[in-house]
């Protein structure tokens, strides 16, 4: 109704890059997609925008960060670090705060106490738009809309066709797009209903890497992929984007074991961190996860 139309309108200004491309590509499609995208991006910016620009990622340091939602403390005293070029893994049981944590890093949620430093400056002081251009993210919910594979990767942004197709290749979308009659012009269906779980995940990864972000955040983005496909994608990413930094939330230890550091979340806290080898020695939780997954590989 009117309220939705108004929201969509407002969104056009808050998310101009995302929407404009879609509007131009195909208006009818865009209107159908609008509601879906609206749902997706309905993370209104509730807090003040910063003034500083940022173009390059050096590091993130999270110091004693806590976050309350309503009256519940969902993140407790988080200390975390990632430097340029590092690949960081995050593991933890369901509901342990992994997604919420990632959302603070792109300013979709604001810490209640403590601080997030991006290149040694409080993340609050940067323009949100800049932060979200620097950091590519793929959240675990599947945010595909009823459009072509190409449009789902491009996601309405001002990204050249070459870059979109390159991202698709890196994320191994090529593998199944080529098999489809219309290739990248094939329709993914409502919420990607024409695609398998692993195909949807590859589209989401392609979408996240298409703008060549300095820092890539993948929340449970590879759970439906087999290990060889997953490895191939990460090898491609590292080959194409040499300086890229990655934060990877995963379910499988095999997804994170080569990371520079792995953080273990439990009940909103980071209970342990280290390399795969260190955690195998020091963390009972990690040992348990490793043991339970050993026979499935
Ligand atoms: N919008 C919200 N409002 C209130 N509480 C929330 C909200 N989103 C998540 N939570 C709560 O915060 C806690 C952490 O949720 P989060 O989604 O970060 O878990 P997770 O580690 O990502 O789990 P999973 O592995 O299932 O994805 C949960 O207890 C959840 O119920
Ligand atoms: Mg999650």
mmCIF file of N, CA and C in Angstrom, residues 207-284:
data_model
loop_
_atom_site.group_PDB
_atom_site.id
_atom_site.type_symbol
_atom_site.label_atom_id
_atom_site.label_comp_id
_atom_site.label_asym_id
_atom_site.label_seq_id
_atom_site.Cartn_x
_atom_site.Cartn_y
_atom_site.Cartn_z
ATOM 1 N N UNK A 207 27.749 -11.902 -5.614
ATOM 2 C CA UNK A 207 27.228 -10.567 -5.331
ATOM 3 C C UNK A 207 28.158 -9.821 -4.371
ATOM 4 N N UNK A 208 28.628 -10.527 -3.351
ATOM 5 C CA UNK A 208 29.478 -9.878 -2.347
ATOM 6 C C UNK A 208 30.833 -9.462 -2.911
ATOM 7 N N UNK A 209 31.386 -10.257 -3.837
ATOM 8 C CA UNK A 209 32.728 -9.915 -4.338
ATOM 9 C C UNK A 209 32.708 -9.025 -5.580
ATOM 10 N N UNK A 210 31.549 -8.894 -6.223
ATOM 11 C CA UNK A 210 31.484 -8.137 -7.483
ATOM 12 C C UNK A 210 32.100 -6.734 -7.382
ATOM 13 N N UNK A 211 31.825 -5.967 -6.327
ATOM 14 C CA UNK A 211 32.443 -4.631 -6.271
ATOM 15 C C UNK A 211 33.900 -4.629 -5.803
ATOM 16 N N UNK A 212 34.510 -5.790 -5.689
ATOM 17 C CA UNK A 212 35.910 -5.889 -5.241
ATOM 18 C C UNK A 212 36.142 -5.226 -3.884
ATOM 19 N N UNK A 213 35.475 -5.703 -2.867
ATOM 20 C CA UNK A 213 35.657 -5.078 -1.552
ATOM 21 C C UNK A 213 37.046 -5.390 -0.991
ATOM 22 N N UNK A 214 37.523 -4.520 -0.104
ATOM 23 C CA UNK A 214 38.800 -4.778 0.582
ATOM 24 C C UNK A 214 38.628 -5.875 1.622
ATOM 25 N N UNK A 215 37.472 -5.847 2.292
ATOM 26 C CA UNK A 215 37.175 -6.841 3.325
ATOM 27 C C UNK A 215 35.894 -7.561 2.937
ATOM 28 N N UNK A 216 35.966 -8.860 2.963
ATOM 29 C CA UNK A 216 34.822 -9.677 2.575
ATOM 30 C C UNK A 216 34.312 -10.426 3.801
ATOM 31 N N UNK A 217 33.028 -10.255 4.094
ATOM 32 C CA UNK A 217 32.423 -10.944 5.233
ATOM 33 C C UNK A 217 31.414 -11.957 4.710
ATOM 34 N N UNK A 218 31.656 -13.206 5.022
ATOM 35 C CA UNK A 218 30.765 -14.264 4.549
ATOM 36 C C UNK A 218 30.167 -14.977 5.758
ATOM 37 N N UNK A 219 28.860 -14.821 5.928
ATOM 38 C CA UNK A 219 28.188 -15.433 7.074
ATOM 39 C C UNK A 219 27.539 -16.732 6.615
ATOM 40 N N UNK A 220 28.173 -17.828 6.949
ATOM 41 C CA UNK A 220 27.577 -19.117 6.633
ATOM 42 C C UNK A 220 27.261 -19.216 5.140
ATOM 43 N N UNK A 221 28.190 -18.723 4.327
ATOM 44 C CA UNK A 221 27.912 -18.585 2.899
ATOM 45 C C UNK A 221 28.283 -19.831 2.118
ATOM 46 N N UNK A 222 28.890 -20.805 2.774
ATOM 47 C CA UNK A 222 29.399 -21.963 2.046
ATOM 48 C C UNK A 222 28.889 -23.293 2.602
ATOM 49 N N UNK A 223 27.890 -23.216 3.495
ATOM 50 C CA UNK A 223 27.451 -24.439 4.177
ATOM 51 C C UNK A 223 26.860 -25.479 3.232
ATOM 52 N N UNK A 224 26.341 -25.014 2.087
ATOM 53 C CA UNK A 224 25.707 -25.951 1.159
ATOM 54 C C UNK A 224 26.633 -26.374 0.024
ATOM 55 N N UNK A 225 27.886 -25.965 0.122
ATOM 56 C CA UNK A 225 28.847 -26.327 -0.932
ATOM 57 C C UNK A 225 29.705 -27.495 -0.481
ATOM 58 N N UNK A 226 30.074 -28.351 -1.430
ATOM 59 C CA UNK A 226 31.012 -29.407 -1.062
ATOM 60 C C UNK A 226 32.405 -28.797 -0.904
ATOM 61 N N UNK A 227 33.258 -29.524 -0.240
ATOM 62 C CA UNK A 227 34.555 -28.963 0.137
ATOM 63 C C UNK A 227 35.394 -28.571 -1.076
ATOM 64 N N UNK A 228 35.327 -29.356 -2.140
ATOM 65 C CA UNK A 228 36.188 -29.023 -3.282
ATOM 66 C C UNK A 228 35.699 -27.753 -3.976
ATOM 67 N N UNK A 229 34.385 -27.571 -4.062
ATOM 68 C CA UNK A 229 33.854 -26.333 -4.648
ATOM 69 C C UNK A 229 34.232 -25.136 -3.772
ATOM 70 N N UNK A 230 34.051 -25.315 -2.475
ATOM 71 C CA UNK A 230 34.388 -24.242 -1.539
ATOM 72 C C UNK A 230 35.868 -23.858 -1.668
ATOM 73 N N UNK A 231 36.739 -24.847 -1.685
ATOM 74 C CA UNK A 231 38.174 -24.563 -1.813
ATOM 75 C C UNK A 231 38.494 -23.871 -3.120
ATOM 76 N N UNK A 232 37.839 -24.318 -4.187
ATOM 77 C CA UNK A 232 38.089 -23.717 -5.493
ATOM 78 C C UNK A 232 37.715 -22.232 -5.462
ATOM 79 N N UNK A 233 36.582 -21.922 -4.842
ATOM 80 C CA UNK A 233 36.141 -20.523 -4.778
ATOM 81 C C UNK A 233 37.142 -19.678 -3.988
ATOM 82 N N UNK A 234 37.594 -20.208 -2.848
ATOM 83 C CA UNK A 234 38.553 -19.421 -2.057
ATOM 84 C C UNK A 234 39.897 -19.276 -2.772
ATOM 85 N N UNK A 235 40.314 -20.306 -3.476
ATOM 86 C CA UNK A 235 41.540 -20.182 -4.266
ATOM 87 C C UNK A 235 41.377 -19.104 -5.328
ATOM 88 N N UNK A 236 40.223 -19.112 -5.996
ATOM 89 C CA UNK A 236 39.946 -18.079 -7.009
ATOM 90 C C UNK A 236 39.982 -16.683 -6.405
ATOM 91 N N UNK A 237 39.325 -16.543 -5.254
ATOM 92 C CA UNK A 237 39.261 -15.222 -4.606
ATOM 93 C C UNK A 237 40.671 -14.737 -4.280
ATOM 94 N N UNK A 238 41.474 -15.624 -3.707
ATOM 95 C CA UNK A 238 42.833 -15.219 -3.308
ATOM 96 C C UNK A 238 43.697 -14.882 -4.521
ATOM 97 N N UNK A 239 43.478 -15.607 -5.609
ATOM 98 C CA UNK A 239 44.265 -15.356 -6.813
ATOM 99 C C UNK A 239 43.877 -14.011 -7.437
ATOM 100 N N UNK A 240 42.580 -13.726 -7.467
ATOM 101 C CA UNK A 240 42.105 -12.518 -8.146
ATOM 102 C C UNK A 240 42.261 -11.261 -7.299
ATOM 103 N N UNK A 241 42.011 -11.394 -6.004
ATOM 104 C CA UNK A 241 42.076 -10.221 -5.107
ATOM 105 C C UNK A 241 43.175 -10.482 -4.086
ATOM 106 N N UNK A 242 44.381 -10.147 -4.455
ATOM 107 C CA UNK A 242 45.540 -10.549 -3.649
ATOM 108 C C UNK A 242 45.518 -9.992 -2.234
ATOM 109 N N UNK A 243 45.038 -8.767 -2.074
ATOM 110 C CA UNK A 243 45.120 -8.102 -0.773
ATOM 111 C C UNK A 243 43.868 -8.283 0.074
ATOM 112 N N UNK A 244 42.905 -9.048 -0.435
ATOM 113 C CA UNK A 244 41.610 -9.100 0.233
ATOM 114 C C UNK A 244 41.718 -9.717 1.630
ATOM 115 N N UNK A 245 40.925 -9.182 2.547
ATOM 116 C CA UNK A 245 40.824 -9.730 3.893
ATOM 117 C C UNK A 245 39.456 -10.400 3.997
ATOM 118 N N UNK A 246 39.396 -11.486 4.745
ATOM 119 C CA UNK A 246 38.145 -12.251 4.790
ATOM 120 C C UNK A 246 37.761 -12.605 6.226
ATOM 121 N N UNK A 247 36.494 -12.411 6.555
ATOM 122 C CA UNK A 247 35.940 -12.959 7.796
ATOM 123 C C UNK A 247 34.881 -13.968 7.374
ATOM 124 N N UNK A 248 35.042 -15.164 7.875
ATOM 125 C CA UNK A 248 34.242 -16.274 7.384
ATOM 126 C C UNK A 248 33.577 -16.985 8.557
ATOM 127 N N UNK A 249 32.258 -16.887 8.638
ATOM 128 C CA UNK A 249 31.529 -17.697 9.619
ATOM 129 C C UNK A 249 31.208 -19.026 8.957
ATOM 130 N N UNK A 250 31.543 -20.109 9.628
ATOM 131 C CA UNK A 250 31.333 -21.412 9.014
ATOM 132 C C UNK A 250 30.785 -22.399 10.028
ATOM 133 N N UNK A 251 30.227 -23.465 9.495
ATOM 134 C CA UNK A 251 29.791 -24.562 10.354
ATOM 135 C C UNK A 251 30.856 -25.651 10.386
ATOM 136 N N UNK A 252 31.547 -25.795 9.244
ATOM 137 C CA UNK A 252 32.504 -26.882 9.131
ATOM 138 C C UNK A 252 33.910 -26.421 9.503
ATOM 139 N N UNK A 253 34.588 -27.213 10.284
ATOM 140 C CA UNK A 253 35.976 -26.918 10.617
ATOM 141 C C UNK A 253 36.826 -26.895 9.354
ATOM 142 N N UNK A 254 36.487 -27.742 8.396
ATOM 143 C CA UNK A 254 37.264 -27.774 7.155
ATOM 144 C C UNK A 254 37.243 -26.420 6.433
ATOM 145 N N UNK A 255 36.196 -25.623 6.669
ATOM 146 C CA UNK A 255 36.105 -24.313 6.009
ATOM 147 C C UNK A 255 37.070 -23.297 6.616
ATOM 148 N N UNK A 256 37.415 -23.483 7.880
ATOM 149 C CA UNK A 256 38.196 -22.445 8.576
ATOM 150 C C UNK A 256 39.599 -22.888 8.970
ATOM 151 N N UNK A 257 39.934 -24.147 8.721
ATOM 152 C CA UNK A 257 41.184 -24.620 9.333
ATOM 153 C C UNK A 257 42.451 -23.962 8.797
ATOM 154 N N UNK A 258 42.381 -23.368 7.613
ATOM 155 C CA UNK A 258 43.550 -22.654 7.097
ATOM 156 C C UNK A 258 43.568 -21.175 7.478
ATOM 157 N N UNK A 259 42.601 -20.743 8.266
ATOM 158 C CA UNK A 259 42.529 -19.315 8.629
ATOM 159 C C UNK A 259 43.709 -18.910 9.515
ATOM 160 N N UNK A 260 44.039 -17.614 9.444
ATOM 161 C CA UNK A 260 45.113 -17.106 10.296
ATOM 162 C C UNK A 260 44.731 -17.184 11.763
ATOM 163 N N UNK A 261 43.449 -16.990 12.042
ATOM 164 C CA UNK A 261 42.921 -17.115 13.406
ATOM 165 C C UNK A 261 41.485 -17.562 13.313
ATOM 166 N N UNK A 262 41.067 -18.339 14.302
ATOM 167 C CA UNK A 262 39.672 -18.767 14.380
ATOM 168 C C UNK A 262 39.137 -18.337 15.742
ATOM 169 N N UNK A 263 38.006 -17.647 15.729
ATOM 170 C CA UNK A 263 37.378 -17.213 16.988
ATOM 171 C C UNK A 263 36.178 -18.115 17.265
ATOM 172 N N UNK A 264 36.072 -18.559 18.511
ATOM 173 C CA UNK A 264 34.944 -19.408 18.892
ATOM 174 C C UNK A 264 33.952 -18.607 19.718
ATOM 175 N N UNK A 265 32.732 -18.526 19.226
ATOM 176 C CA UNK A 265 31.670 -17.818 19.938
ATOM 177 C C UNK A 265 30.842 -18.794 20.765
ATOM 178 N N UNK A 266 30.485 -18.351 21.956
ATOM 179 C CA UNK A 266 29.579 -19.131 22.789
ATOM 180 C C UNK A 266 28.774 -18.168 23.654
ATOM 181 N N UNK A 267 27.478 -18.218 23.549
ATOM 182 C CA UNK A 267 26.572 -17.371 24.333
ATOM 183 C C UNK A 267 26.979 -15.898 24.321
ATOM 184 N N UNK A 268 27.250 -15.386 23.120
ATOM 185 C CA UNK A 268 27.530 -13.958 22.988
ATOM 186 C C UNK A 268 28.945 -13.549 23.358
ATOM 187 N N UNK A 269 29.772 -14.532 23.700
ATOM 188 C CA UNK A 269 31.161 -14.223 24.064
ATOM 189 C C UNK A 269 32.126 -14.942 23.113
ATOM 190 N N UNK A 270 33.326 -14.355 23.005
ATOM 191 C CA UNK A 270 34.401 -15.112 22.355
ATOM 192 C C UNK A 270 35.095 -15.883 23.461
ATOM 193 N N UNK A 271 34.983 -17.199 23.395
ATOM 194 C CA UNK A 271 35.528 -17.997 24.497
ATOM 195 C C UNK A 271 36.957 -18.443 24.223
ATOM 196 N N UNK A 272 37.339 -18.457 22.970
ATOM 197 C CA UNK A 272 38.687 -18.895 22.633
ATOM 198 C C UNK A 272 39.039 -18.427 21.230
ATOM 199 N N UNK A 273 40.338 -18.257 20.956
ATOM 200 C CA UNK A 273 40.746 -18.038 19.577
ATOM 201 C C UNK A 273 42.157 -18.552 19.374
ATOM 202 N N UNK A 274 42.487 -18.832 18.130
ATOM 203 C CA UNK A 274 43.821 -19.321 17.804
ATOM 204 C C UNK A 274 43.803 -19.946 16.434
ATOM 205 N N UNK A 275 44.915 -20.547 16.061
ATOM 206 C CA UNK A 275 44.941 -21.272 14.798
ATOM 207 C C UNK A 275 44.284 -22.630 15.007
ATOM 208 N N UNK A 276 44.044 -23.319 13.923
ATOM 209 C CA UNK A 276 43.466 -24.655 13.976
ATOM 210 C C UNK A 276 44.278 -25.553 14.918
ATOM 211 N N UNK A 277 45.590 -25.549 14.751
ATOM 212 C CA UNK A 277 46.447 -26.414 15.568
ATOM 213 C C UNK A 277 46.377 -26.027 17.044
ATOM 214 N N UNK A 278 46.403 -24.711 17.297
ATOM 215 C CA UNK A 278 46.345 -24.249 18.693
ATOM 216 C C UNK A 278 45.033 -24.656 19.350
ATOM 217 N N UNK A 279 43.940 -24.471 18.616
ATOM 218 C CA UNK A 279 42.627 -24.771 19.203
ATOM 219 C C UNK A 279 42.430 -26.271 19.414
ATOM 220 N N UNK A 280 43.017 -27.053 18.526
ATOM 221 C CA UNK A 280 42.916 -28.506 18.705
ATOM 222 C C UNK A 280 43.536 -28.916 20.034
ATOM 223 N N UNK A 281 44.562 -28.167 20.440
ATOM 224 C CA UNK A 281 45.191 -28.473 21.734
ATOM 225 C C UNK A 281 44.451 -27.829 22.890
ATOM 226 N N UNK A 282 43.986 -26.570 22.701
ATOM 227 C CA UNK A 282 43.544 -25.792 23.865
ATOM 228 C C UNK A 282 42.035 -25.815 24.105
ATOM 229 N N UNK A 283 41.241 -26.066 23.064
ATOM 230 C CA UNK A 283 39.804 -25.856 23.220
ATOM 231 C C UNK A 283 39.013 -27.163 23.195
ATOM 232 N N UNK A 284 38.361 -27.442 24.316
ATOM 233 C CA UNK A 284 37.548 -28.649 24.398
ATOM 234 C C UNK A 284 36.386 -28.567 23.399
#
